[in-house]
Coordinates of C-alpha atoms and ligand atoms in Angstrom, one line a residue:
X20 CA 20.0 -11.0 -5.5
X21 CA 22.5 -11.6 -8.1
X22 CA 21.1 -13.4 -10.8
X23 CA 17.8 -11.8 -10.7
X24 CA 15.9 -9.8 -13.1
X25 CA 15.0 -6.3 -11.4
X26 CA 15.1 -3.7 -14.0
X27 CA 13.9 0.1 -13.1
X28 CA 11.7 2.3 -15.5
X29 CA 11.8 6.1 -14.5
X30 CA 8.7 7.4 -17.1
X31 CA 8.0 11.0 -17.6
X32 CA 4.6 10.3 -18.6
X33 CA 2.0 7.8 -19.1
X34 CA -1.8 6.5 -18.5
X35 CA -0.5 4.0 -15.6
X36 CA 2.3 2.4 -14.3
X37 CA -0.3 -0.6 -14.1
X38 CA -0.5 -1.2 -17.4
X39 CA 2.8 -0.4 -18.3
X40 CA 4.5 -2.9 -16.0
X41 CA 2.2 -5.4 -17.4
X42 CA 3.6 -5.2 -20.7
X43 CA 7.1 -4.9 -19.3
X44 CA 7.3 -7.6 -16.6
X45 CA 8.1 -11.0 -19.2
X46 CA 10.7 -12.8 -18.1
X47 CA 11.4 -10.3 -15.3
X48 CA 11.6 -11.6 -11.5
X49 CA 10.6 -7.7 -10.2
X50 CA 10.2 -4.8 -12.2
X51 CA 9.8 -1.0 -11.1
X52 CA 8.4 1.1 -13.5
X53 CA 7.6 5.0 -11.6
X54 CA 6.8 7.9 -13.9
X55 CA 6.5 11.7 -13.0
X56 CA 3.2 12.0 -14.7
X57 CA 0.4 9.6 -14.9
X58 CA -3.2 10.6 -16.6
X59 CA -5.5 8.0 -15.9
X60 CA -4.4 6.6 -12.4
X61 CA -6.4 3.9 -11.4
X62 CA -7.4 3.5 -7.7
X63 CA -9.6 0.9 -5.4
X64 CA -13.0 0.1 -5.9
X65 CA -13.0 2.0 -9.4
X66 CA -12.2 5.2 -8.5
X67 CA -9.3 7.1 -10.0
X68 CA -6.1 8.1 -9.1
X69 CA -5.4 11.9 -9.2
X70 CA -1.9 12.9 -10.4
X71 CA -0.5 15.6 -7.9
X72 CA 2.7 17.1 -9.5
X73 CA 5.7 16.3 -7.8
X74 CA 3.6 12.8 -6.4
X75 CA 5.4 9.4 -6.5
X76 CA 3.4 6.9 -9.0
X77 CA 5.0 3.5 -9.1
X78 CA 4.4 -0.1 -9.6
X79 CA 6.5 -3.1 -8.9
X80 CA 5.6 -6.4 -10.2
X81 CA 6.9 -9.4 -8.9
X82 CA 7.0 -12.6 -10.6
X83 CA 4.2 -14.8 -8.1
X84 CA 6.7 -17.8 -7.9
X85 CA 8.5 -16.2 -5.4
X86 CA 5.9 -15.4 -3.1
X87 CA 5.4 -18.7 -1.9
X88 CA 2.1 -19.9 0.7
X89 CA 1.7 -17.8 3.2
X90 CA 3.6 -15.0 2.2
X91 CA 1.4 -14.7 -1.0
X92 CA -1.8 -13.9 1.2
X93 CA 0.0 -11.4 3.4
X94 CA 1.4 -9.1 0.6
X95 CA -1.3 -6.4 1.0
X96 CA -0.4 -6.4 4.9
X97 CA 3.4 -6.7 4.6
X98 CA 3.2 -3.6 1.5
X99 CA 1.7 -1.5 4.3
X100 CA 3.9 -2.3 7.2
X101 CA 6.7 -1.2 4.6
X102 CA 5.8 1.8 3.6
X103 CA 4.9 2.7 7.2
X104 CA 8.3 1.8 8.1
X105 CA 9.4 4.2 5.2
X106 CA 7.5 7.1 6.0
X107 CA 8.6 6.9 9.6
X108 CA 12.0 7.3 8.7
X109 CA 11.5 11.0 7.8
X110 CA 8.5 11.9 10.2
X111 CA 8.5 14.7 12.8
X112 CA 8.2 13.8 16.0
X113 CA 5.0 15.5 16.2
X114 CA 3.6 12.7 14.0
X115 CA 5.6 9.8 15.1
X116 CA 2.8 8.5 16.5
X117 CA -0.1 9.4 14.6
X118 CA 0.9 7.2 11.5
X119 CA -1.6 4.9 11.1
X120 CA -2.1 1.3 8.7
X121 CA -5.5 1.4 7.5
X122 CA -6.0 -2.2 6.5
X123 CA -4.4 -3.5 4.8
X124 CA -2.0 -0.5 3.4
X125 CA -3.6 2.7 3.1
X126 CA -1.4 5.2 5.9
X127 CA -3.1 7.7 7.2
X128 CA -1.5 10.5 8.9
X129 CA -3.8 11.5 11.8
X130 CA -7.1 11.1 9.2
X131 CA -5.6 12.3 6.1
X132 CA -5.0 9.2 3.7
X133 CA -1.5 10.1 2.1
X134 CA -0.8 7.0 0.5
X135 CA -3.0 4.0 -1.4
X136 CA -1.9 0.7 -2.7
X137 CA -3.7 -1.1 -5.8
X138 CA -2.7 -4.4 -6.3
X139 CA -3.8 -7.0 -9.5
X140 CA -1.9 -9.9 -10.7
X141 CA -2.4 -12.2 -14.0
X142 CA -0.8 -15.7 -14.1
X143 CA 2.4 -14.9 -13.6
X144 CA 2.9 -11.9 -11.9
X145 CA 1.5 -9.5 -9.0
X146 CA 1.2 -6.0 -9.4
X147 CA 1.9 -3.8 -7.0
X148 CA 0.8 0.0 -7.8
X149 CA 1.2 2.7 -5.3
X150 CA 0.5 6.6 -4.9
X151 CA 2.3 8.3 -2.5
X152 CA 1.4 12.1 -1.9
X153 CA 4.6 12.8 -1.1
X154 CA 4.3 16.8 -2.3
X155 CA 0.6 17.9 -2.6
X156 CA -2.1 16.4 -1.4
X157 CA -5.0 16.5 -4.4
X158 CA -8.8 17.2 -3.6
X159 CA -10.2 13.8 -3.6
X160 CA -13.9 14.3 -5.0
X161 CA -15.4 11.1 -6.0
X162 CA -16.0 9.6 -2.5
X163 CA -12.3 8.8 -1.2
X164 CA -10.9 9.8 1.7
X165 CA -9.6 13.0 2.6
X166 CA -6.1 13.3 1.5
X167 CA -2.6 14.7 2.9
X168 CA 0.7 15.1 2.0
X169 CA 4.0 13.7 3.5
X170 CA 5.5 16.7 3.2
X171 CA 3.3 18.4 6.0
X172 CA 4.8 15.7 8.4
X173 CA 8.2 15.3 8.3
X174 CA 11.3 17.0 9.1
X175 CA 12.7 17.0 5.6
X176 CA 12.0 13.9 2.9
X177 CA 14.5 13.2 0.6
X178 CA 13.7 12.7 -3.0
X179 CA 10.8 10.8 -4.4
X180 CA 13.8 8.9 -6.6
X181 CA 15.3 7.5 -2.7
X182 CA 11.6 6.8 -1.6
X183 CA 11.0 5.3 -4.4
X184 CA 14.3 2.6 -4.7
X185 CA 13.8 1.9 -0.8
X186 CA 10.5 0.5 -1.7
X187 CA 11.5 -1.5 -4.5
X188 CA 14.2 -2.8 -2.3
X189 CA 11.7 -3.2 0.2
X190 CA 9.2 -5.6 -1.5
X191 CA 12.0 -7.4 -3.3
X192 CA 13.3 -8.0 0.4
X193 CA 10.2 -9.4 1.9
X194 CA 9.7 -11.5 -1.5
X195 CA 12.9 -13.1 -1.1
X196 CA 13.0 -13.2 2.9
X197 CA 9.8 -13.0 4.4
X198 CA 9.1 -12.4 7.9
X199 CA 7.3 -15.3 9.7
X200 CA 3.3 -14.6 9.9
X201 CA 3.1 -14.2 13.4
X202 CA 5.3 -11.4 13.5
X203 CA 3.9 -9.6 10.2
X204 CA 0.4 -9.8 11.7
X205 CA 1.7 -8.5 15.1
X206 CA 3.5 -5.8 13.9
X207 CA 0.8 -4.7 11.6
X208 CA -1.5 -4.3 14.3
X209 CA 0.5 -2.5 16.8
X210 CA 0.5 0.5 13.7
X211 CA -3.3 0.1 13.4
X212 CA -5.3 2.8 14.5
X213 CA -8.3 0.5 16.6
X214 CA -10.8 2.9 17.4
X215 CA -12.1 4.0 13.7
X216 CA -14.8 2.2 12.9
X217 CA -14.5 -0.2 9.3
X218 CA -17.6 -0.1 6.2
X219 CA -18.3 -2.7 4.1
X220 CA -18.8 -2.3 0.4
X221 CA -21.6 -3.7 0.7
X222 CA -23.6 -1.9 3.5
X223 CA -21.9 1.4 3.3
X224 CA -23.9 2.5 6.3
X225 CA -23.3 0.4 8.6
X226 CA -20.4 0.7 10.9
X227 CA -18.2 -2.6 11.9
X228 CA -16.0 -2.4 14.4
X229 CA -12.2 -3.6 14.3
X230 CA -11.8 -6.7 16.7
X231 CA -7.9 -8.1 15.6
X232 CA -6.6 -9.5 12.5
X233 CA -6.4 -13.1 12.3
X234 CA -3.4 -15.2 11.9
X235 CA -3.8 -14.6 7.8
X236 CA -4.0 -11.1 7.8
X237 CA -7.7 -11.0 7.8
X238 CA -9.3 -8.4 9.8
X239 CA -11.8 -9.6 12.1
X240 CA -14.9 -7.3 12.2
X241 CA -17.9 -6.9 14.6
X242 CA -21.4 -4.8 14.0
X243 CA -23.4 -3.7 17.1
X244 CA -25.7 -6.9 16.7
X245 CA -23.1 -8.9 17.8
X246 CA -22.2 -10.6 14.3
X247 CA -18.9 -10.6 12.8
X248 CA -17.1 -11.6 10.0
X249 CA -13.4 -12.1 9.0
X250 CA -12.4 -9.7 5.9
X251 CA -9.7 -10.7 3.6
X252 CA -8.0 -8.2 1.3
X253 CA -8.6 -8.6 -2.4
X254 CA -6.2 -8.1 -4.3
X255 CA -6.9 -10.7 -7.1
X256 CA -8.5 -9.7 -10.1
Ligands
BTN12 C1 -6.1 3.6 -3.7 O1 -7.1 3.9 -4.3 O2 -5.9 3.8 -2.5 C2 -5.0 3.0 -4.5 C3 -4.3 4.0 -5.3 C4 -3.1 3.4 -6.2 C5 -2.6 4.5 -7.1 C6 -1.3 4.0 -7.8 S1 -0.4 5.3 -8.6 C7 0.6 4.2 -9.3 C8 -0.3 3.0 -9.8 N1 -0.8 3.3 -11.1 C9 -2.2 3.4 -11.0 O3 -2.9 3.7 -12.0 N2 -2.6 3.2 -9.8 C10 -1.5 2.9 -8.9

């Protein structure tokens, strides 16, 4: 890790960490950039991002070169293993085992969502943006699901500053020494939560269940008319 590039940003404000790492990532190989406040959060499939005070806001770009084929595709999957691992750390046993991945890297505790990941890239880097609800959990009221707060679950959590450095050195680690595909998509899948049915953009309405995920990190899907289809995460713009 020597000769890398991996500066850290620690904001007190801004509209988004997305857009700020964009215009800070040149001739970086990762950059962090985290703020304490951020106004215009952006989060999947258009909706926003609300900013809960005392929340972790962060993104970390990574220069794409380094994530060579396949570990490229299995980003999304590998960002939520990570920040499963994370959160376990601090957990109370009560809820050691009701931390769920929800493909590919939303965690759930029990059914409250208490993190999200939005990823983007442009030609040279990725762009990893996450919101952790590490102190409140905000009243999600544009169609997102319920929310929760780490805080709720755990025995004590250290500060967001700690969470936030072991995630950075986190995805610079699985950059720079990924885990073979086998064991990414195994060990996703054992933190899955099987029995919660999956909607498609598409046809909101209609529920799909969860069969396995495939050896790309795809999940494979089934609908009660027997057809099923193999979803990959989108992360590119
Ligand atoms: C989701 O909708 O589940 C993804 C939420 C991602 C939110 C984070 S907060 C830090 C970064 N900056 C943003 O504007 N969005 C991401």
């Amino acid at each position: 890790m020597n000769n890398l590039k991996t500066p850290q940003y620690w904001l007190q404000t801004t509209d988004s960490t997305m857009r700020e790492a964009r215009e800070v990532s040149q001739g970086n190989n990762f950059v962090l950039v985290s703020t304490i406040e951020q106004t215009t959060g952006r989060g999947t499939k258009g909706r926003s991002w609300l900013c809960g005070k005392g929340n972790i806001f962060m993104t970390v770009a990574i220069q794409i070169d380094l994530l060579g084929d396949p570990n490229l595709p299995l980003l999304p999957l590998n960002t939520g293993i990570l920040l499963h691992e994370v959160y376990s750390r601090y957990l109370h046993r009560d809820f050691q085992d009701r931390i769920w991945i929800k493909w590919p890297n939303d965690i759930l505790v029990e059914t409250k969502k208490v993190s999200g990941v939005l990823m983007e890239s442009d030609t040279n880097y990725l762009y990893v943006g996450i919101g952790i609800n590490t102190a409140v959990a905000p009243v999600v009221t544009d169609g997102g699901r319920h929310s929760g707060c780490l805080n709720d679950y755990v025995r004590s959590l250290p500060s967001n500053k700690k969470i936030i450095l072991e995630i950075y050195e986190g995805l610079i680690g699985l950059t720079l020494n990924p885990r073979p595909a086998e064991e990414v998509v195994k060990n996703a899948a054992q933190h899955m939560d099987w029995e919660q049915p999956v909607f498609l953009r598409s046809k909101p309405e209609k529920p799909w269940r969860p069969i396995c995920l495939t050896k790309h990190g795809e999940l494979k899907v089934r609908c009660d008319k027997g057809e099923e289809r193999a979803l990959s995460a989108e992360y590119l713009e």
